[in-house]
Coordinates of C-alpha atoms and ligand atoms in Angstrom, one line a residue:
M1 CA -0.1 0.1 -0.1
I2 CA 1.1 3.3 -1.0
Y3 CA 0.8 6.6 1.2
D4 CA 0.8 10.2 -0.1
N5 CA 2.4 12.8 2.1
H6 CA -0.4 13.2 4.2
N7 CA -0.7 9.7 5.4
R8 CA -3.5 8.6 2.9
P9 CA -3.8 5.5 1.2
I10 CA -3.8 5.4 -2.5
T11 CA -6.3 2.7 -3.5
Y12 CA -8.9 4.4 -6.3
L13 CA -8.1 5.1 -9.4
R14 CA -10.9 7.1 -11.6
L15 CA -9.9 6.6 -15.2
A16 CA -11.5 8.3 -17.8
V17 CA -11.3 6.3 -21.2
T18 CA -13.1 8.8 -23.5
D19 CA -13.7 12.7 -23.3
R20 CA -16.9 12.6 -25.8
C21 CA -20.3 12.3 -25.0
N22 CA -23.4 11.8 -25.9
L23 CA -25.6 14.0 -23.8
R24 CA -24.7 17.7 -23.5
C25 CA -25.4 18.0 -19.2
F26 CA -25.4 21.9 -19.3
Y27 CA -23.4 21.9 -15.7
C28 CA -20.5 19.5 -17.7
M29 CA -20.1 21.0 -21.1
P30 CA -21.2 23.4 -23.8
E31 CA -23.9 22.9 -26.0
E32 CA -21.7 23.7 -29.3
G33 CA -18.3 24.0 -29.8
I34 CA -17.0 21.3 -27.8
R35 CA -13.2 20.5 -29.2
Y36 CA -12.8 16.9 -28.5
L37 CA -9.2 15.3 -28.0
P38 CA -7.8 14.0 -31.5
K39 CA -8.3 10.4 -31.4
Q40 CA -4.3 10.0 -31.4
Q41 CA -4.2 11.8 -28.1
V42 CA -6.6 9.7 -26.1
L43 CA -4.7 6.7 -24.5
T44 CA -5.3 3.6 -26.1
Y45 CA -6.7 0.8 -24.2
E46 CA -3.7 -1.1 -24.0
E47 CA -1.9 1.8 -22.6
M48 CA -4.3 2.0 -20.2
E49 CA -4.5 -1.3 -19.2
R50 CA -0.5 -1.3 -18.7
L51 CA -1.0 1.8 -16.4
V52 CA -3.7 -0.1 -14.3
R53 CA -1.4 -3.0 -13.7
V54 CA 1.6 -0.4 -12.8
L55 CA -1.0 1.3 -10.5
A56 CA -2.4 -2.1 -8.8
R57 CA 1.1 -3.5 -7.8
L58 CA 1.5 0.1 -6.0
G59 CA -1.9 -0.9 -4.2
V60 CA -4.4 0.7 -6.2
S61 CA -7.2 -2.2 -5.7
K62 CA -10.4 -0.4 -7.0
V63 CA -10.9 1.3 -10.7
R64 CA -13.8 3.2 -11.5
I65 CA -14.5 3.7 -15.3
T66 CA -15.7 7.0 -16.4
G67 CA -15.5 9.8 -19.0
G68 CA -17.2 11.7 -20.8
E69 CA -19.7 8.9 -21.6
P70 CA -17.8 5.2 -21.4
F71 CA -20.3 3.6 -23.6
V72 CA -19.4 5.7 -26.6
R73 CA -15.9 4.3 -26.7
V74 CA -16.2 1.4 -28.8
G75 CA -14.5 -1.6 -27.5
L76 CA -15.5 -0.9 -23.7
M77 CA -16.9 -4.2 -22.8
P78 CA -13.5 -6.5 -24.0
F79 CA -11.4 -3.7 -22.5
L80 CA -13.2 -3.9 -19.5
H81 CA -13.0 -7.7 -19.7
R82 CA -9.3 -8.2 -20.0
L83 CA -8.9 -5.2 -17.1
S84 CA -11.0 -7.4 -14.7
E85 CA -8.1 -10.0 -15.1
T86 CA -5.4 -7.5 -13.5
P87 CA -3.8 -8.9 -10.5
G88 CA -4.7 -6.8 -7.3
L89 CA -7.5 -5.4 -9.0
T90 CA -11.0 -6.5 -6.7
D91 CA -13.3 -3.5 -7.6
I92 CA -14.3 -2.1 -11.1
S93 CA -17.0 0.1 -11.0
L94 CA -18.4 2.6 -13.6
T95 CA -20.1 5.8 -13.9
T96 CA -22.4 6.1 -17.0
N97 CA -25.1 8.7 -18.4
G98 CA -27.2 5.1 -18.9
V99 CA -28.2 6.1 -22.5
L100 CA -26.5 3.1 -24.2
T101 CA -25.7 1.0 -21.0
A102 CA -28.7 -1.3 -20.5
P103 CA -28.1 -3.8 -23.5
H104 CA -24.8 -4.6 -21.6
V105 CA -25.8 -4.7 -17.9
S106 CA -26.0 -8.5 -18.1
D107 CA -22.6 -8.9 -19.3
L108 CA -21.3 -6.3 -16.8
A109 CA -22.7 -8.4 -14.0
K110 CA -21.1 -11.6 -15.4
L111 CA -17.7 -9.2 -15.5
G112 CA -18.3 -9.0 -11.8
V113 CA -18.5 -5.1 -11.8
K114 CA -19.4 -4.1 -8.6
S115 CA -21.5 -1.1 -8.9
V116 CA -22.9 1.3 -11.0
N117 CA -23.4 4.8 -11.1
L118 CA -26.2 6.3 -13.1
S119 CA -26.3 10.1 -13.5
I120 CA -29.8 11.0 -13.7
D121 CA -30.8 14.9 -12.4
T122 CA -34.4 14.5 -12.8
L123 CA -37.5 12.1 -13.4
D124 CA -39.2 14.6 -15.4
R125 CA -38.4 14.4 -19.0
E126 CA -38.9 18.0 -20.5
R127 CA -36.4 18.8 -17.3
F128 CA -34.0 16.1 -18.3
H129 CA -34.4 17.2 -21.9
K130 CA -33.3 20.8 -20.7
I131 CA -30.6 19.8 -18.6
T132 CA -28.6 17.3 -20.8
R133 CA -30.1 18.9 -23.8
R134 CA -31.0 15.4 -25.3
D135 CA -34.7 13.3 -24.8
E136 CA -33.0 10.2 -23.4
L137 CA -34.9 10.0 -20.2
P138 CA -36.5 6.8 -21.4
A139 CA -33.5 5.0 -22.0
V140 CA -32.2 5.9 -18.5
L141 CA -35.2 4.5 -16.8
N142 CA -34.3 1.5 -19.0
T143 CA -31.1 1.2 -17.9
L144 CA -32.2 1.6 -14.2
D145 CA -34.5 -1.4 -14.5
A146 CA -31.6 -3.5 -15.8
L147 CA -29.2 -2.6 -13.3
L148 CA -31.5 -3.6 -10.6
S149 CA -32.7 -6.7 -12.4
A150 CA -29.5 -7.6 -12.7
G151 CA -28.4 -6.9 -8.7
I152 CA -25.9 -4.8 -9.6
T153 CA -25.6 -2.2 -6.6
T154 CA -26.9 1.1 -7.8
K155 CA -25.8 4.5 -7.2
L156 CA -28.1 7.5 -8.8
N157 CA -26.3 10.5 -8.9
A158 CA -28.1 13.9 -9.3
V159 CA -26.3 17.1 -9.3
V160 CA -28.3 19.6 -7.6
M161 CA -28.8 22.9 -9.6
D162 CA -30.3 26.2 -8.5
G163 CA -33.7 27.0 -10.5
Q164 CA -33.5 23.5 -12.6
N165 CA -34.0 20.4 -10.6
I166 CA -34.8 21.6 -7.0
D167 CA -38.6 20.3 -7.3
D168 CA -36.8 16.8 -8.3
L169 CA -34.7 16.3 -4.9
V170 CA -38.2 14.9 -3.0
P171 CA -39.1 12.5 -5.9
L172 CA -35.7 11.3 -6.4
T173 CA -35.4 10.8 -3.0
E174 CA -38.8 8.9 -2.6
L175 CA -37.2 6.5 -5.0
T176 CA -35.5 4.9 -2.0
R177 CA -38.8 4.0 -0.4
H178 CA -39.0 1.0 -2.4
L179 CA -35.9 0.7 -4.3
P180 CA -32.3 -0.4 -2.9
V181 CA -30.6 2.4 -4.6
D182 CA -28.2 5.2 -3.2
V183 CA -29.8 8.4 -4.6
R184 CA -26.6 11.1 -4.1
F185 CA -26.9 14.8 -4.7
I186 CA -23.6 16.6 -5.8
E187 CA -22.9 20.0 -5.3
E188 CA -22.5 21.4 -8.6
M189 CA -19.0 22.2 -9.2
P190 CA -17.5 24.9 -11.7
F191 CA -16.6 22.7 -14.5
N192 CA -18.8 23.0 -16.9
G193 CA -16.7 24.0 -20.1
E194 CA -17.2 27.6 -19.4
G195 CA -16.5 28.8 -15.5
S196 CA -19.0 28.9 -13.0
H197 CA -22.6 29.3 -13.1
Y198 CA -22.8 31.0 -10.1
P199 CA -20.7 33.6 -8.1
V200 CA -21.6 31.7 -4.6
L201 CA -23.0 28.1 -4.7
Y202 CA -26.4 28.4 -3.3
W203 CA -27.4 24.5 -2.9
T204 CA -24.8 23.5 -0.5
H205 CA -24.7 20.2 1.5
T206 CA -26.4 21.9 4.3
R207 CA -29.1 23.7 2.6
I208 CA -29.9 19.9 0.4
V209 CA -30.3 18.5 4.0
D210 CA -32.5 20.9 5.4
H211 CA -34.6 21.1 2.3
L212 CA -34.9 17.3 2.4
R213 CA -35.4 17.3 6.4
A214 CA -38.1 19.7 5.6
H215 CA -39.9 16.8 3.3
F216 CA -38.6 14.0 5.3
P217 CA -38.5 14.8 8.8
E218 CA -37.1 11.5 10.1
L219 CA -34.2 12.0 7.6
T220 CA -31.1 9.9 10.0
K221 CA -27.3 10.5 9.5
L222 CA -25.5 7.2 8.9
P223 CA -22.3 6.7 10.0
D224 CA -19.1 7.7 7.3
S225 CA -18.2 4.9 5.4
P226 CA -14.0 5.2 5.5
F227 CA -12.8 7.3 2.4
S228 CA -16.0 8.1 1.1
T229 CA -17.2 11.3 -0.5
S230 CA -20.6 10.9 0.0
A231 CA -22.2 11.7 3.4
G232 CA -25.3 9.2 4.0
Y233 CA -28.5 9.4 5.1
Q234 CA -31.5 7.4 5.5
I235 CA -35.3 7.5 6.1
P236 CA -36.9 4.6 8.3
G237 CA -38.3 2.0 6.9
H238 CA -37.1 3.0 3.3
Q239 CA -34.8 0.3 1.0
G240 CA -32.7 2.8 0.0
T241 CA -30.6 5.7 1.5
V242 CA -29.5 9.3 0.6
G243 CA -25.8 10.6 0.2
I244 CA -24.8 13.8 -0.2
I245 CA -21.4 14.7 -2.0
A246 CA -20.3 18.2 -0.7
A247 CA -17.8 18.2 -4.0
F248 CA -17.6 22.1 -4.0
S249 CA -17.6 22.9 -0.3
R250 CA -15.0 19.7 -0.4
T251 CA -15.2 18.6 3.5
F252 CA -13.8 15.0 2.5
C253 CA -10.6 15.9 1.5
G254 CA -9.1 14.8 4.9
T255 CA -9.3 10.9 3.9
C256 CA -9.1 11.1 -0.1
N257 CA -7.8 8.0 -1.7
R258 CA -8.5 8.4 -5.1
I259 CA -6.4 9.2 -8.2
R260 CA -7.8 10.7 -11.8
L261 CA -6.4 9.6 -15.2
T262 CA -7.8 11.5 -17.9
A263 CA -9.0 10.2 -21.5
Q264 CA -5.5 11.8 -22.5
G265 CA -3.5 10.3 -19.7
T266 CA -3.0 13.7 -17.4
L267 CA -2.8 12.4 -14.1
K268 CA -4.5 14.3 -11.2
T269 CA -3.7 13.6 -7.6
C270 CA -6.9 15.9 -6.6
L271 CA -10.0 16.6 -8.2
Y272 CA -9.1 20.4 -8.1
D273 CA -5.7 20.5 -9.7
D274 CA -4.8 20.7 -13.0
G275 CA -3.1 17.8 -14.2
V276 CA 0.1 16.8 -12.2
L277 CA 1.5 14.3 -14.7
D278 CA 1.8 13.8 -18.1
V279 CA 1.6 10.0 -18.3
R280 CA 0.9 9.6 -22.0
E281 CA 4.1 11.3 -22.7
L282 CA 6.0 8.7 -20.4
L283 CA 4.4 5.9 -21.8
R284 CA 4.9 6.9 -25.6
R285 CA 8.6 8.0 -25.2
G286 CA 9.3 4.4 -24.0
D287 CA 9.8 4.5 -19.9
T288 CA 10.0 0.9 -18.5
D289 CA 7.4 0.2 -15.8
E290 CA 9.8 0.7 -13.2
Q291 CA 10.3 4.2 -14.5
L292 CA 6.4 5.0 -14.4
T293 CA 6.1 3.5 -10.8
A294 CA 8.8 6.2 -9.9
A295 CA 7.0 9.0 -11.6
F296 CA 3.6 8.1 -9.6
L297 CA 5.4 7.8 -6.6
R298 CA 6.9 11.0 -7.1
A299 CA 3.3 12.5 -7.9
F300 CA 1.9 10.9 -4.9
A301 CA 4.3 12.0 -2.7
H302 CA 3.1 16.3 -3.6
R303 CA -0.6 15.8 -3.0
P304 CA -2.4 18.8 -1.8
A305 CA -3.8 18.4 1.2
T306 CA -7.2 19.5 0.3
G307 CA -9.1 20.8 -2.7
F308 CA -8.3 24.5 -2.0
D309 CA -4.8 24.4 -1.6
A310 CA -5.1 22.3 -5.2
E311 CA -7.0 25.1 -6.5
Q312 CA -4.8 28.1 -5.7
N313 CA -2.6 26.5 -8.2
R314 CA -5.0 26.3 -10.6
T315 CA -4.8 27.8 -13.7
T316 CA -7.8 26.1 -16.2
V317 CA -11.1 27.6 -15.0
T318 CA -12.9 26.4 -18.1
E319 CA -12.7 23.1 -17.9
S320 CA -15.3 20.4 -18.7
M321 CA -16.1 17.8 -16.3
A322 CA -16.3 15.6 -19.4
T323 CA -12.2 15.6 -19.4
I324 CA -11.9 15.3 -15.5
G325 CA -14.3 12.1 -15.3
G326 CA -16.0 13.4 -12.6
Ligands
SAM401 N1 -21.0 10.3 -18.4 C1 -21.2 9.9 -17.5 C2 -21.9 10.4 -16.4 O1 -22.8 11.7 -16.7 O2 -22.4 9.5 -15.3 C3 -19.7 10.1 -16.5 C4 -18.7 11.1 -16.3 S1 -19.6 12.2 -16.0 C5 -18.5 13.8 -16.2 C6 -19.5 11.8 -13.9 C7 -20.1 12.7 -12.9 O3 -19.6 14.0 -12.8 C8 -21.8 12.5 -13.1 O4 -22.4 11.9 -12.1 C9 -22.0 14.0 -13.4 O5 -23.5 14.3 -13.0 C10 -21.0 14.2 -12.8 N2 -20.3 16.0 -13.3 C11 -20.6 16.3 -13.9 N3 -20.4 17.8 -14.3 C12 -20.2 18.3 -12.8 C13 -20.4 19.4 -12.0 N4 -20.4 20.4 -12.5 N5 -20.4 19.5 -10.6 C14 -21.1 18.5 -10.1 N6 -21.1 17.0 -10.7 C15 -20.4 17.3 -11.9
SF4_402 FE1 -21.8 13.5 -20.7 FE2 -21.8 12.6 -18.1 FE3 -21.3 15.5 -19.2 FE4 -23.3 14.5 -19.1 S1 -22.2 15.1 -17.0 S2 -22.4 15.7 -20.6 S3 -23.4 13.0 -19.5 S4 -20.1 13.4 -19.6

Protein backbone atom coordinates (compact mmCIF):
# COMPACT_ATOMS: atom_id res chain seq x y z
CA MET A 1 0.00 0.00 0.00
CA ILE A 2 1.28 3.47 -0.92
CA TYR A 3 0.60 6.48 1.29
CA ASP A 4 0.78 10.08 0.11
CA ASN A 5 2.57 12.93 1.86
CA HIS A 6 -0.48 13.40 4.12
CA ASN A 7 -0.58 9.73 5.13
CA ARG A 8 -3.59 8.92 2.97
CA PRO A 9 -3.49 5.55 1.19
CA ILE A 10 -3.86 5.66 -2.60
CA THR A 11 -6.17 2.79 -3.47
CA TYR A 12 -8.71 4.14 -5.93
CA LEU A 13 -8.25 5.19 -9.57
CA ARG A 14 -10.89 7.00 -11.59
CA LEU A 15 -10.11 6.31 -15.23
CA ALA A 16 -11.72 8.42 -17.97
CA VAL A 17 -11.76 6.26 -21.11
CA THR A 18 -13.00 9.04 -23.39
CA ASP A 19 -13.82 12.76 -23.32
CA ARG A 20 -16.68 12.25 -25.80
CA CYS A 21 -20.31 12.16 -24.84
CA ASN A 22 -23.77 11.62 -26.29
CA LEU A 23 -25.38 14.11 -23.87
CA ARG A 24 -24.60 17.79 -23.31
CA CYS A 25 -25.39 18.29 -19.61
CA PHE A 26 -25.18 22.04 -19.19
CA TYR A 27 -23.22 21.79 -15.91
CA CYS A 28 -20.59 19.66 -17.68
CA MET A 29 -20.09 21.00 -21.19
CA PRO A 30 -21.35 23.66 -23.57
CA GLU A 31 -23.98 22.77 -26.17
CA GLU A 32 -21.82 23.66 -29.16
CA GLY A 33 -18.19 24.18 -30.01
CA ILE A 34 -16.72 21.38 -27.90
CA ARG A 35 -13.25 20.50 -29.05
CA TYR A 36 -12.84 16.80 -28.48
CA LEU A 37 -9.36 15.36 -28.27
CA PRO A 38 -7.99 14.01 -31.56
CA LYS A 39 -8.01 10.19 -31.39
CA GLN A 40 -4.22 9.88 -31.30
CA GLN A 41 -4.12 12.00 -28.13
CA VAL A 42 -6.44 9.65 -26.26
CA LEU A 43 -4.81 6.74 -24.41
CA THR A 44 -5.29 3.42 -26.16
CA TYR A 45 -6.90 0.59 -24.22
CA GLU A 46 -3.53 -1.17 -24.15
CA GLU A 47 -1.92 1.90 -22.58
CA MET A 48 -4.67 2.08 -19.97
CA GLU A 49 -4.32 -1.62 -19.17
CA ARG A 50 -0.61 -1.17 -18.61
CA LEU A 51 -1.08 1.83 -16.35
CA VAL A 52 -3.69 -0.02 -14.29
CA ARG A 53 -1.29 -2.96 -13.90
CA VAL A 54 1.46 -0.62 -12.70
CA LEU A 55 -0.89 1.17 -10.28
CA ALA A 56 -2.36 -2.11 -9.01
CA ARG A 57 1.16 -3.21 -8.07
CA LEU A 58 1.38 0.00 -6.01
CA GLY A 59 -1.80 -0.86 -4.10
CA VAL A 60 -4.63 0.52 -6.22
CA SER A 61 -7.40 -2.05 -5.83
CA LYS A 62 -10.40 -0.18 -7.19
CA VAL A 63 -10.92 1.36 -10.63
CA ARG A 64 -13.95 3.36 -11.64
CA ILE A 65 -14.43 3.72 -15.39
CA THR A 66 -15.80 7.10 -16.35
CA GLY A 67 -15.55 9.71 -19.09
CA GLY A 68 -17.15 11.46 -21.08
CA GLU A 69 -19.57 8.63 -21.57
CA PRO A 70 -17.70 5.31 -21.36
CA PHE A 71 -20.18 3.50 -23.62
CA VAL A 72 -19.57 5.79 -26.59
CA ARG A 73 -16.04 4.38 -26.91
CA VAL A 74 -15.94 1.34 -29.18
CA GLY A 75 -14.51 -1.78 -27.55
CA LEU A 76 -15.40 -0.88 -23.95
CA MET A 77 -16.71 -4.31 -22.95
CA PRO A 78 -13.69 -6.32 -24.19
CA PHE A 79 -11.48 -3.75 -22.44
CA LEU A 80 -13.37 -4.25 -19.17
CA HIS A 81 -12.99 -7.96 -19.61
CA ARG A 82 -9.20 -7.69 -19.90
CA LEU A 83 -9.08 -5.18 -17.05
CA SER A 84 -10.95 -7.59 -14.78
CA GLU A 85 -7.98 -9.96 -15.06
CA THR A 86 -5.51 -7.44 -13.59
CA PRO A 87 -3.80 -8.97 -10.55
CA GLY A 88 -4.63 -7.01 -7.40
CA LEU A 89 -7.71 -5.31 -8.78
CA THR A 90 -10.71 -6.28 -6.65
CA ASP A 91 -13.28 -3.71 -7.65
CA ILE A 92 -14.24 -2.40 -11.09
CA SER A 93 -17.08 0.09 -11.09
CA LEU A 94 -18.55 2.40 -13.68
CA THR A 95 -20.16 5.81 -13.96
CA THR A 96 -22.51 6.18 -16.91
CA ASN A 97 -25.30 8.39 -18.17
CA GLY A 98 -27.27 5.23 -18.98
CA VAL A 99 -28.24 6.11 -22.54
CA LEU A 100 -26.42 3.17 -24.17
CA THR A 101 -25.88 1.01 -21.09
CA ALA A 102 -28.93 -1.26 -20.77
CA PRO A 103 -27.90 -3.87 -23.40
CA HIS A 104 -24.56 -4.38 -21.59
CA VAL A 105 -25.86 -4.78 -18.05
CA SER A 106 -25.97 -8.58 -17.93
CA ASP A 107 -22.39 -8.74 -19.26
CA LEU A 108 -21.31 -6.22 -16.64
CA ALA A 109 -22.79 -8.47 -13.97
CA LYS A 110 -21.00 -11.51 -15.45
CA LEU A 111 -17.71 -9.58 -15.41
CA GLY A 112 -18.19 -8.96 -11.71
CA VAL A 113 -18.67 -5.19 -11.97
CA LYS A 114 -19.47 -4.29 -8.37
CA SER A 115 -21.43 -1.12 -8.73
CA VAL A 116 -22.69 1.31 -11.30
CA ASN A 117 -23.30 5.00 -10.75
CA LEU A 118 -26.08 6.15 -13.01
CA SER A 119 -26.45 9.88 -13.57
CA ILE A 120 -30.03 11.07 -13.44
CA ASP A 121 -30.74 14.62 -12.38
CA THR A 122 -34.50 14.55 -12.78
CA LEU A 123 -37.40 12.16 -13.28
CA ASP A 124 -39.22 14.66 -15.47
CA ARG A 125 -38.72 14.12 -19.20
CA GLU A 126 -38.89 17.78 -20.18
CA ARG A 127 -36.48 18.86 -17.47
CA PHE A 128 -34.14 16.02 -18.42
CA HIS A 129 -34.19 17.27 -22.01
CA LYS A 130 -33.48 20.81 -20.88
CA ILE A 131 -30.59 19.85 -18.57
CA THR A 132 -28.90 17.31 -20.86
CA ARG A 133 -30.05 18.89 -24.16
CA ARG A 134 -31.14 15.42 -25.31
CA ASP A 135 -34.48 13.60 -24.93
CA GLU A 136 -33.10 10.38 -23.44
CA LEU A 137 -34.80 9.90 -20.08
CA PRO A 138 -36.65 6.69 -21.17
CA ALA A 139 -33.33 5.02 -22.08
CA VAL A 140 -31.82 5.98 -18.71
CA LEU A 141 -34.83 4.58 -16.83
CA ASN A 142 -34.46 1.39 -18.85
CA THR A 143 -30.87 1.10 -17.65
CA LEU A 144 -32.00 1.63 -14.07
CA ASP A 145 -34.46 -1.28 -14.41
CA ALA A 146 -31.79 -3.48 -15.99
CA LEU A 147 -29.25 -2.71 -13.23
CA LEU A 148 -31.73 -3.51 -10.47
CA SER A 149 -32.86 -6.72 -12.20
CA ALA A 150 -29.23 -7.80 -12.56
CA GLY A 151 -28.63 -7.19 -8.84
CA ILE A 152 -25.84 -4.65 -9.46
CA THR A 153 -25.38 -2.13 -6.65
CA THR A 154 -26.78 1.06 -8.10
CA LYS A 155 -26.11 4.63 -7.09
CA LEU A 156 -28.01 7.45 -8.73
CA ASN A 157 -26.08 10.69 -9.18
CA ALA A 158 -27.99 13.95 -9.32
CA VAL A 159 -26.22 17.30 -9.54
CA VAL A 160 -28.25 19.86 -7.57
CA MET A 161 -28.80 22.95 -9.69
CA ASP A 162 -30.46 26.11 -8.55
CA GLY A 163 -33.50 26.90 -10.69
CA GLN A 164 -33.29 23.57 -12.57
CA ASN A 165 -34.05 20.42 -10.62
CA ILE A 166 -34.86 21.49 -7.06
CA ASP A 167 -38.40 20.14 -7.53
CA ASP A 168 -36.78 16.74 -8.17
CA LEU A 169 -35.00 16.40 -4.84
CA VAL A 170 -38.06 14.95 -3.13
CA PRO A 171 -39.20 12.62 -5.98
CA LEU A 172 -35.63 11.33 -6.38
CA THR A 173 -35.45 10.71 -2.62
CA GLU A 174 -38.85 8.97 -2.82
CA LEU A 175 -37.20 6.35 -5.07
CA THR A 176 -35.42 5.04 -1.97
CA ARG A 177 -38.77 4.05 -0.44
CA HIS A 178 -39.13 0.92 -2.60
CA LEU A 179 -35.83 0.61 -4.46
CA PRO A 180 -32.47 -0.49 -3.00
CA VAL A 181 -30.64 2.46 -4.53
CA ASP A 182 -28.35 5.12 -3.07
CA VAL A 183 -29.55 8.47 -4.39
CA ARG A 184 -26.64 10.89 -4.20
CA PHE A 185 -27.06 14.62 -4.49
CA ILE A 186 -23.89 16.31 -5.73
CA GLU A 187 -22.99 19.95 -5.17
CA GLU A 188 -22.42 21.57 -8.53
CA MET A 189 -18.76 22.21 -9.34
CA PRO A 190 -17.48 24.90 -11.72
CA PHE A 191 -16.37 22.41 -14.41
CA ASN A 192 -18.82 23.07 -17.21
CA GLY A 193 -16.36 24.02 -19.90
CA GLU A 194 -17.22 27.70 -19.49
CA GLY A 195 -16.50 28.68 -15.88
CA SER A 196 -18.80 28.88 -12.88
CA HIS A 197 -22.56 29.37 -13.25
CA TYR A 198 -22.92 30.99 -9.83
CA PRO A 199 -20.57 33.32 -8.00
CA VAL A 200 -21.57 31.53 -4.77
CA LEU A 201 -22.93 28.01 -4.48
CA TYR A 202 -26.47 28.25 -3.12
CA TRP A 203 -27.32 24.54 -2.90
CA THR A 204 -24.65 23.43 -0.47
CA HIS A 205 -24.67 20.15 1.46
CA THR A 206 -26.32 21.87 4.44
CA ARG A 207 -29.05 23.45 2.37
CA ILE A 208 -29.79 20.17 0.59
CA VAL A 209 -30.14 18.37 3.95
CA ASP A 210 -32.41 21.13 5.28
CA HIS A 211 -34.57 20.88 2.16
CA LEU A 212 -34.88 17.10 2.48
CA ARG A 213 -35.58 17.29 6.25
CA ALA A 214 -38.47 19.66 5.59
CA HIS A 215 -40.11 16.85 3.60
CA PHE A 216 -38.69 13.84 5.45
CA PRO A 217 -38.37 14.90 9.11
CA GLU A 218 -37.10 11.42 10.01
CA LEU A 219 -34.06 11.70 7.72
CA THR A 220 -31.28 10.17 9.80
CA LYS A 221 -27.51 10.55 9.35
CA LEU A 222 -25.71 7.24 8.81
CA PRO A 223 -22.18 6.62 10.11
CA ASP A 224 -19.53 7.78 7.64
CA SER A 225 -17.94 5.01 5.57
CA PRO A 226 -14.16 5.23 5.40
CA PHE A 227 -12.88 7.09 2.30
CA SER A 228 -16.39 7.86 1.07
CA THR A 229 -17.02 11.31 -0.39
CA SER A 230 -20.72 10.87 0.23
CA ALA A 231 -22.35 11.64 3.59
CA GLY A 232 -25.05 9.00 4.03
CA TYR A 233 -28.62 9.46 5.26
CA GLN A 234 -31.64 7.20 5.48
CA ILE A 235 -35.34 7.53 6.01
CA PRO A 236 -36.54 4.81 8.40
CA GLY A 237 -38.46 2.12 6.53
CA HIS A 238 -36.97 3.02 3.14
CA GLN A 239 -35.06 0.32 1.27
CA GLY A 240 -32.49 2.68 -0.19
CA THR A 241 -30.31 5.46 1.16
CA VAL A 242 -29.53 9.07 0.36
CA GLY A 243 -26.03 10.50 -0.01
CA ILE A 244 -24.79 14.04 -0.27
CA ILE A 245 -21.50 14.75 -1.98
CA ALA A 246 -20.02 18.06 -0.88
CA ALA A 247 -17.95 18.26 -4.04
CA PHE A 248 -17.75 22.05 -3.94
CA SER A 249 -17.51 22.49 -0.14
CA ARG A 250 -14.81 19.80 -0.07
CA THR A 251 -15.33 18.44 3.41
CA PHE A 252 -13.87 15.02 2.56
CA CYS A 253 -10.29 15.81 1.49
CA GLY A 254 -8.76 14.50 4.74
CA THR A 255 -9.50 10.89 3.76
CA CYS A 256 -9.16 11.16 -0.02
CA ASN A 257 -7.73 7.91 -1.41
CA ARG A 258 -8.36 8.63 -5.09
CA ILE A 259 -6.39 9.66 -8.13
CA ARG A 260 -7.59 10.34 -11.65
CA LEU A 261 -6.32 9.65 -15.15
CA THR A 262 -7.91 11.74 -17.86
CA ALA A 263 -8.62 10.38 -21.32
CA GLN A 264 -5.42 11.98 -22.61
CA GLY A 265 -3.38 10.38 -19.87
CA THR A 266 -2.93 13.27 -17.46
CA LEU A 267 -2.62 12.25 -13.82
CA LYS A 268 -4.62 14.32 -11.35
CA THR A 269 -3.96 13.69 -7.67
CA CYS A 270 -6.81 16.06 -6.76
CA LEU A 271 -10.05 16.84 -8.58
CA TYR A 272 -9.17 20.53 -8.34
CA ASP A 273 -5.60 20.36 -9.62
CA ASP A 274 -4.56 21.15 -13.18
CA GLY A 275 -3.01 17.76 -13.78
CA VAL A 276 0.34 16.91 -12.24
CA LEU A 277 1.91 14.43 -14.65
CA ASP A 278 1.71 13.77 -18.39
CA VAL A 279 1.69 9.97 -18.21
CA ARG A 280 0.99 9.59 -21.94
CA GLU A 281 4.27 11.34 -22.68
CA LEU A 282 6.13 8.88 -20.43
CA LEU A 283 4.40 5.90 -22.03
CA ARG A 284 5.03 7.01 -25.58
CA ARG A 285 8.68 7.87 -25.08
CA GLY A 286 9.21 4.29 -23.90
CA ASP A 287 9.48 4.51 -20.11
CA THR A 288 9.74 1.15 -18.37
CA ASP A 289 7.29 0.02 -15.69
CA GLU A 290 9.92 0.91 -13.09
CA GLN A 291 10.23 4.45 -14.49
CA LEU A 292 6.44 4.84 -14.53
CA THR A 293 6.29 3.60 -10.95
CA ALA A 294 8.91 6.11 -9.87
CA ALA A 295 7.01 8.95 -11.59
CA PHE A 296 3.76 7.96 -9.86
CA LEU A 297 5.49 7.78 -6.48
CA ARG A 298 6.95 11.26 -6.96
CA ALA A 299 3.48 12.61 -7.75
CA PHE A 300 1.92 10.88 -4.72
CA ALA A 301 4.59 12.44 -2.51
CA HIS A 302 3.40 15.94 -3.51
CA ARG A 303 -0.38 15.74 -3.21
CA PRO A 304 -2.13 18.90 -2.02
CA ALA A 305 -3.77 18.49 1.38
CA THR A 306 -7.14 19.78 0.19
CA GLY A 307 -8.98 20.80 -2.94
CA PHE A 308 -8.65 24.42 -1.82
CA ASP A 309 -4.86 24.10 -1.79
CA ALA A 310 -4.93 22.48 -5.24
CA GLU A 311 -7.19 25.21 -6.60
CA GLN A 312 -4.72 27.93 -5.63
CA ASN A 313 -2.27 26.62 -8.22
CA ARG A 314 -4.91 26.09 -10.84
CA THR A 315 -4.81 27.93 -14.14
CA THR A 316 -7.56 26.18 -16.13
CA VAL A 317 -10.90 27.57 -15.07
CA THR A 318 -12.84 26.49 -18.16
CA GLU A 319 -12.29 22.77 -17.83
CA SER A 320 -15.19 20.39 -18.57
CA MET A 321 -16.03 17.56 -16.19
CA ALA A 322 -16.09 15.30 -19.25
CA THR A 323 -12.32 15.64 -19.51
CA ILE A 324 -11.84 15.06 -15.76
CA GLY A 325 -14.23 12.16 -15.36
CA GLY A 326 -16.12 13.37 -12.29
N1 LIG B 1 -20.99 10.48 -18.63
C1 LIG B 1 -21.01 9.77 -17.39
C2 LIG B 1 -22.10 10.26 -16.48
O1 LIG B 1 -22.62 11.34 -16.72
O2 LIG B 1 -22.40 9.56 -15.54
C3 LIG B 1 -19.68 9.77 -16.66
C4 LIG B 1 -18.88 11.06 -16.65
S1 LIG B 1 -19.59 12.37 -15.73
C5 LIG B 1 -18.40 13.65 -15.96
C6 LIG B 1 -19.35 11.81 -14.06
C7 LIG B 1 -20.21 12.48 -13.02
O3 LIG B 1 -19.82 13.83 -12.90
C8 LIG B 1 -21.71 12.48 -13.34
O4 LIG B 1 -22.44 11.91 -12.28
C9 LIG B 1 -22.04 13.94 -13.48
O5 LIG B 1 -23.33 14.23 -13.03
C10 LIG B 1 -20.98 14.59 -12.62
N2 LIG B 1 -20.72 15.98 -13.02
C11 LIG B 1 -20.47 16.46 -14.24
N3 LIG B 1 -20.28 17.79 -14.22
C12 LIG B 1 -20.43 18.17 -12.93
C13 LIG B 1 -20.37 19.42 -12.26
N4 LIG B 1 -20.11 20.56 -12.90
N5 LIG B 1 -20.57 19.44 -10.93
C14 LIG B 1 -20.83 18.29 -10.25
N6 LIG B 1 -20.90 17.07 -10.83
C15 LIG B 1 -20.71 17.01 -12.15
FE1 LIG C 1 -21.86 13.62 -20.71
FE2 LIG C 1 -21.69 12.76 -18.20
FE3 LIG C 1 -20.89 15.23 -18.88
FE4 LIG C 1 -23.47 14.67 -18.93
S1 LIG C 1 -22.15 14.63 -17.12
S2 LIG C 1 -22.34 15.75 -20.55
S3 LIG C 1 -23.48 12.60 -19.53
S4 LIG C 1 -19.97 13.36 -19.51
